[in-house]
PDB file of C-alpha atoms in Angstrom:
ATOM      1  CA  MET T   1      17.295  43.174 -90.934  1.00 75.00           C
ATOM      2  CA  GLN T   2      18.017  40.063 -88.852  1.00 82.00           C
ATOM      3  CA  PRO T   3      21.188  40.477 -86.875  1.00 79.00           C
ATOM      4  CA  ASP T   4      23.565  37.774 -88.952  1.00 86.00           C
ATOM      5  CA  GLU T   5      22.210  39.635 -92.428  1.00 90.00           C
ATOM      6  CA  VAL T   6      24.136  42.917 -91.136  1.00 91.00           C
ATOM      7  CA  LEU T   7      27.258  40.944 -91.623  1.00 91.00           C
ATOM      8  CA  LYS T   8      26.867  40.009 -95.023  1.00 93.00           C
ATOM      9  CA  LEU T   9      29.365  40.510 -97.852  1.00 93.00           C
ATOM     10  CA  GLU T  10      26.561  41.211-100.073  1.00 92.00           C
ATOM     11  CA  ASN T  11      25.167  43.393 -97.660  1.00 92.00           C
ATOM     12  CA  GLN T  12      27.780  46.094 -97.614  1.00 93.00           C
ATOM     13  CA  LEU T  13      28.616  48.726 -99.533  1.00 91.00           C
ATOM     14  CA  CYS T  14      32.097  48.856 -99.008  1.00 92.00           C
ATOM     15  CA  PHE T  15      32.738  45.796-100.918  1.00 95.00           C
ATOM     16  CA  PRO T  16      31.771  46.351-104.275  1.00 95.00           C
ATOM     17  CA  LEU T  17      33.584  50.218-103.983  1.00 94.00           C
ATOM     18  CA  TYR T  18      36.892  48.415-103.069  1.00 96.00           C
ATOM     19  CA  ALA T  19      36.263  45.748-105.309  1.00 96.00           C
ATOM     20  CA  ALA T  20      35.709  48.054-108.483  1.00 95.00           C
ATOM     21  CA  ALA T  21      38.079  50.750-107.333  1.00 95.00           C
ATOM     22  CA  ARG T  22      41.014  47.623-107.586  1.00 96.00           C
ATOM     23  CA  GLN T  23      39.543  46.661-110.954  1.00 96.00           C
ATOM     24  CA  VAL T  24      39.263  50.268-112.432  1.00 95.00           C
ATOM     25  CA  VAL T  25      43.260  50.801-110.654  1.00 96.00           C
ATOM     26  CA  SER T  26      43.874  47.640-112.977  1.00 96.00           C
ATOM     27  CA  ALA T  27      42.605  48.284-115.404  1.00 97.00           C
ATOM     28  CA  TYR T  28      45.316  51.295-116.046  1.00 97.00           C
ATOM     29  CA  THR T  29      47.940  48.988-115.202  1.00 96.00           C
ATOM     30  CA  PRO T  30      49.055  47.793-119.154  1.00 97.00           C
ATOM     31  CA  TYR T  31      49.102  51.411-119.991  1.00 97.00           C
ATOM     32  CA  LEU T  32      51.385  52.910-117.338  1.00 98.00           C
ATOM     33  CA  LYS T  33      53.271  49.788-116.875  1.00 97.00           C
ATOM     34  CA  PRO T  34      54.832  50.592-120.230  1.00 97.00           C
ATOM     35  CA  LEU T  35      55.743  54.148-118.993  1.00 97.00           C
ATOM     36  CA  GLY T  36      57.402  52.866-115.968  1.00 97.00           C
ATOM     37  CA  LEU T  37      54.504  54.644-113.244  1.00 98.00           C
ATOM     38  CA  THR T  38      52.173  53.425-110.778  1.00 97.00           C
ATOM     39  CA  TYR T  39      48.012  54.651-110.521  1.00 97.00           C
ATOM     40  CA  THR T  40      49.274  56.316-107.779  1.00 97.00           C
ATOM     41  CA  GLN T  41      52.097  58.006-109.735  1.00 98.00           C
ATOM     42  CA  TYR T  42      49.889  58.648-112.547  1.00 98.00           C
ATOM     43  CA  ILE T  43      47.310  60.463-110.357  1.00 98.00           C
ATOM     44  CA  VAL T  44      49.858  62.833-108.819  1.00 98.00           C
ATOM     45  CA  PHE T  45      51.020  63.532-112.662  1.00 98.00           C
ATOM     46  CA  LEU T  46      46.812  64.627-113.233  1.00 98.00           C
ATOM     47  CA  VAL T  47      46.965  66.802-110.632  1.00 98.00           C
ATOM     48  CA  LEU T  48      50.201  68.405-111.528  1.00 97.00           C
ATOM     49  CA  TRP T  49      49.852  68.779-114.983  1.00 97.00           C
ATOM     50  CA  GLU T  50      46.644  71.106-114.377  1.00 96.00           C
ATOM     51  CA  LYS T  51      48.348  72.674-111.905  1.00 95.00           C
ATOM     52  CA  HIS T  52      51.711  72.492-112.455  1.00 87.00           C
ATOM     53  CA  ALA T  53      52.806  73.503-109.022  1.00 91.00           C
ATOM     54  CA  VAL T  54      51.222  72.193-105.468  1.00 96.00           C
ATOM     55  CA  SER T  55      51.605  72.034-102.391  1.00 95.00           C
ATOM     56  CA  ILE T  56      52.462  68.282-100.760  1.00 95.00           C
ATOM     57  CA  ARG T  57      49.472  69.718 -98.374  1.00 94.00           C
ATOM     58  CA  ASP T  58      47.253  70.361-101.168  1.00 96.00           C
ATOM     59  CA  LEU T  59      48.368  67.449-103.425  1.00 97.00           C
ATOM     60  CA  CYS T  60      46.861  65.023-100.420  1.00 96.00           C
ATOM     61  CA  ARG T  61      43.606  66.891-100.085  1.00 95.00           C
ATOM     62  CA  MET T  62      42.844  66.333-103.581  1.00 95.00           C
ATOM     63  CA  LEU T  63      44.389  62.585-103.349  1.00 96.00           C
ATOM     64  CA  TYR T  64      42.674  61.138-100.658  1.00 94.00           C
ATOM     65  CA  LEU T  65      45.879  60.651-100.044  1.00 95.00           C
ATOM     66  CA  ASP T  66      47.918  60.594 -96.270  1.00 95.00           C
ATOM     67  CA  THR T  67      51.836  62.485 -96.545  1.00 93.00           C
ATOM     68  CA  GLY T  68      52.990  58.783 -95.048  1.00 95.00           C
ATOM     69  CA  THR T  69      51.527  57.246 -98.381  1.00 95.00           C
ATOM     70  CA  LEU T  70      51.960  60.451-100.585  1.00 96.00           C
ATOM     71  CA  THR T  71      56.093  61.339 -99.171  1.00 95.00           C
ATOM     72  CA  PRO T  72      57.574  57.785-101.317  1.00 97.00           C
ATOM     73  CA  VAL T  73      56.052  58.135-104.400  1.00 97.00           C
ATOM     74  CA  LEU T  74      57.284  62.174-104.703  1.00 97.00           C
ATOM     75  CA  LYS T  75      60.731  61.380-103.685  1.00 97.00           C
ATOM     76  CA  LYS T  76      60.347  58.750-106.086  1.00 97.00           C
ATOM     77  CA  LEU T  77      59.299  60.605-108.998  1.00 98.00           C
ATOM     78  CA  GLU T  78      61.637  63.668-107.587  1.00 97.00           C
ATOM     79  CA  SER T  79      64.981  60.957-108.272  1.00 98.00           C
ATOM     80  CA  GLU T  80      63.287  60.244-112.129  1.00 97.00           C
ATOM     81  CA  GLY T  81      63.532  63.683-112.760  1.00 98.00           C
ATOM     82  CA  TYR T  82      59.304  64.264-113.440  1.00 98.00           C
ATOM     83  CA  LEU T  83      59.634  67.254-110.359  1.00 97.00           C
ATOM     84  CA  THR T  84      61.483  68.914-107.868  1.00 97.00           C
ATOM     85  CA  ARG T  85      60.092  69.683-103.733  1.00 94.00           C
ATOM     86  CA  SER T  86      61.431  72.932-102.531  1.00 93.00           C
ATOM     87  CA  ARG T  87      60.114  74.594 -99.466  1.00 91.00           C
ATOM     88  CA  SER T  88      58.461  77.973 -99.852  1.00 84.00           C
ATOM     89  CA  GLU T  89      60.297  80.928 -99.923  1.00 87.00           C
ATOM     90  CA  GLU T  90      56.551  82.423 -98.096  1.00 87.00           C
ATOM     91  CA  ASP T  91      56.566  79.609 -95.261  1.00 88.00           C
ATOM     92  CA  GLU T  92      59.271  77.065 -95.293  1.00 87.00           C
ATOM     93  CA  ARG T  93      56.946  75.042 -93.343  1.00 89.00           C
ATOM     94  CA  VAL T  94      54.985  74.566 -96.962  1.00 91.00           C
ATOM     95  CA  VAL T  95      56.919  72.332-100.113  1.00 92.00           C
ATOM     96  CA  LEU T  96      56.017  72.515-103.620  1.00 95.00           C
ATOM     97  CA  ILE T  97      55.472  70.035-105.947  1.00 96.00           C
ATOM     98  CA  GLU T  98      56.872  71.377-109.196  1.00 96.00           C
ATOM     99  CA  LEU T  99      57.034  69.407-112.566  1.00 97.00           C
ATOM    100  CA  THR T 100      60.293  69.282-114.051  1.00 97.00           C
ATOM    101  CA  GLU T 101      60.185  69.450-117.996  1.00 97.00           C
ATOM    102  CA  LYS T 102      60.542  65.725-118.232  1.00 97.00           C
ATOM    103  CA  GLY T 103      57.154  65.797-116.157  1.00 97.00           C
ATOM    104  CA  THR T 104      55.860  68.396-118.413  1.00 97.00           C
ATOM    105  CA  GLU T 105      56.712  66.195-122.018  1.00 97.00           C
ATOM    106  CA  LEU T 106      55.443  62.815-120.121  1.00 98.00           C
ATOM    107  CA  LYS T 107      51.641  64.219-120.996  1.00 97.00           C
ATOM    108  CA  GLU T 108      51.634  63.506-124.092  1.00 97.00           C
ATOM    109  CA  SER T 109      52.090  59.690-123.834  1.00 97.00           C
ATOM    110  CA  CYS T 110      49.331  59.762-120.901  1.00 97.00           C
ATOM    111  CA  ARG T 111      47.167  61.743-123.697  1.00 97.00           C
ATOM    112  CA  SER T 112      45.379  58.619-125.069  1.00 96.00           C
ATOM    113  CA  ILE T 113      45.072  56.852-121.472  1.00 97.00           C
ATOM    114  CA  PRO T 114      41.482  57.845-120.473  1.00 94.00           C
ATOM    115  CA  GLY T 115      39.912  57.331-123.537  1.00 92.00           C
ATOM    116  CA  ASN T 116      41.393  53.872-123.394  1.00 94.00           C
ATOM    117  CA  ILE T 117      39.895  52.919-119.891  1.00 93.00           C
ATOM    118  CA  GLY T 118      36.877  54.655-121.032  1.00 88.00           C
ATOM    119  CA  GLN T 119      36.640  51.786-123.477  1.00 89.00           C
ATOM    120  CA  CYS T 120      36.894  49.022-120.362  1.00 89.00           C
ATOM    121  CA  PHE T 121      33.594  49.707-118.763  1.00 89.00           C
ATOM    122  CA  LYS T 122      30.227  49.459-120.463  1.00 89.00           C
ATOM    123  CA  LEU T 123      28.091  52.818-118.855  1.00 90.00           C
ATOM    124  CA  SER T 124      26.736  54.964-120.591  1.00 91.00           C
ATOM    125  CA  ALA T 125      27.465  59.175-120.983  1.00 90.00           C
ATOM    126  CA  GLU T 126      24.747  59.072-117.960  1.00 96.00           C
ATOM    127  CA  GLU T 127      25.589  56.487-115.723  1.00 94.00           C
ATOM    128  CA  ALA T 128      29.272  57.543-115.573  1.00 91.00           C
ATOM    129  CA  GLY T 129      27.779  60.717-114.478  1.00 94.00           C
ATOM    130  CA  ALA T 130      25.225  59.840-112.029  1.00 96.00           C
ATOM    131  CA  LEU T 131      28.082  57.404-110.413  1.00 94.00           C
ATOM    132  CA  TYR T 132      31.117  60.319-110.458  1.00 93.00           C
ATOM    133  CA  THR T 133      28.400  61.935-108.943  1.00 96.00           C
ATOM    134  CA  ILE T 134      27.485  60.182-105.985  1.00 95.00           C
ATOM    135  CA  LEU T 135      30.922  58.796-105.228  1.00 94.00           C
ATOM    136  CA  HIS T 136      31.951  62.655-104.485  1.00 93.00           C
ATOM    137  CA  LYS T 137      29.543  62.776-102.262  1.00 93.00           C
ATOM    138  CA  LEU T 138      30.309  59.679-100.313  1.00 91.00           C
ATOM    139  CA  LEU T 139      34.349  61.758-100.624  1.00 90.00           C
ATOM    140  CA  SER T 140      32.897  64.979 -99.540  1.00 89.00           C
ATOM    141  CA  GLN T 141      31.066  63.451 -96.366  1.00 87.00           C
ATOM    142  CA  THR T 142      34.576  61.778 -95.235  1.00 73.00           C
ATOM    143  CA  GLU T 143      36.616  64.378 -95.801  1.00 60.00           C
ATOM    144  CA  ASP T 144      38.585  65.276 -92.309  1.00 53.00           C
TER     145      ASP T 144
END
């Protein structure tokens, strides 16, 4: 590849990843906005509906977010009554996030979102599976 070729947008893996990520997150907006949620809040709920309670450290790791990004999101959800933050009894340095009843009840309103999003993108099950595998491989290689 010629020296100037490496700087062409069409030769950047990062660009289609960036543009696709923006497009996918944007597709969630019509489903999340009526619930008063952002995409980041939604993925926090996905973890909490599965785990019910989790440390901030583990939540950051699962969502590939840093505490500076996640803390304001958690504070907002706490102020809206969806979750609580408390210190671990075993180790007071650990902050635990736990769903409230209101946070648990929101799950029912979000149940149709994955199916709706699936209709937005024309990928076969095999293509979606392959993309998922490749993206997770990429993520696993970039972990700190």
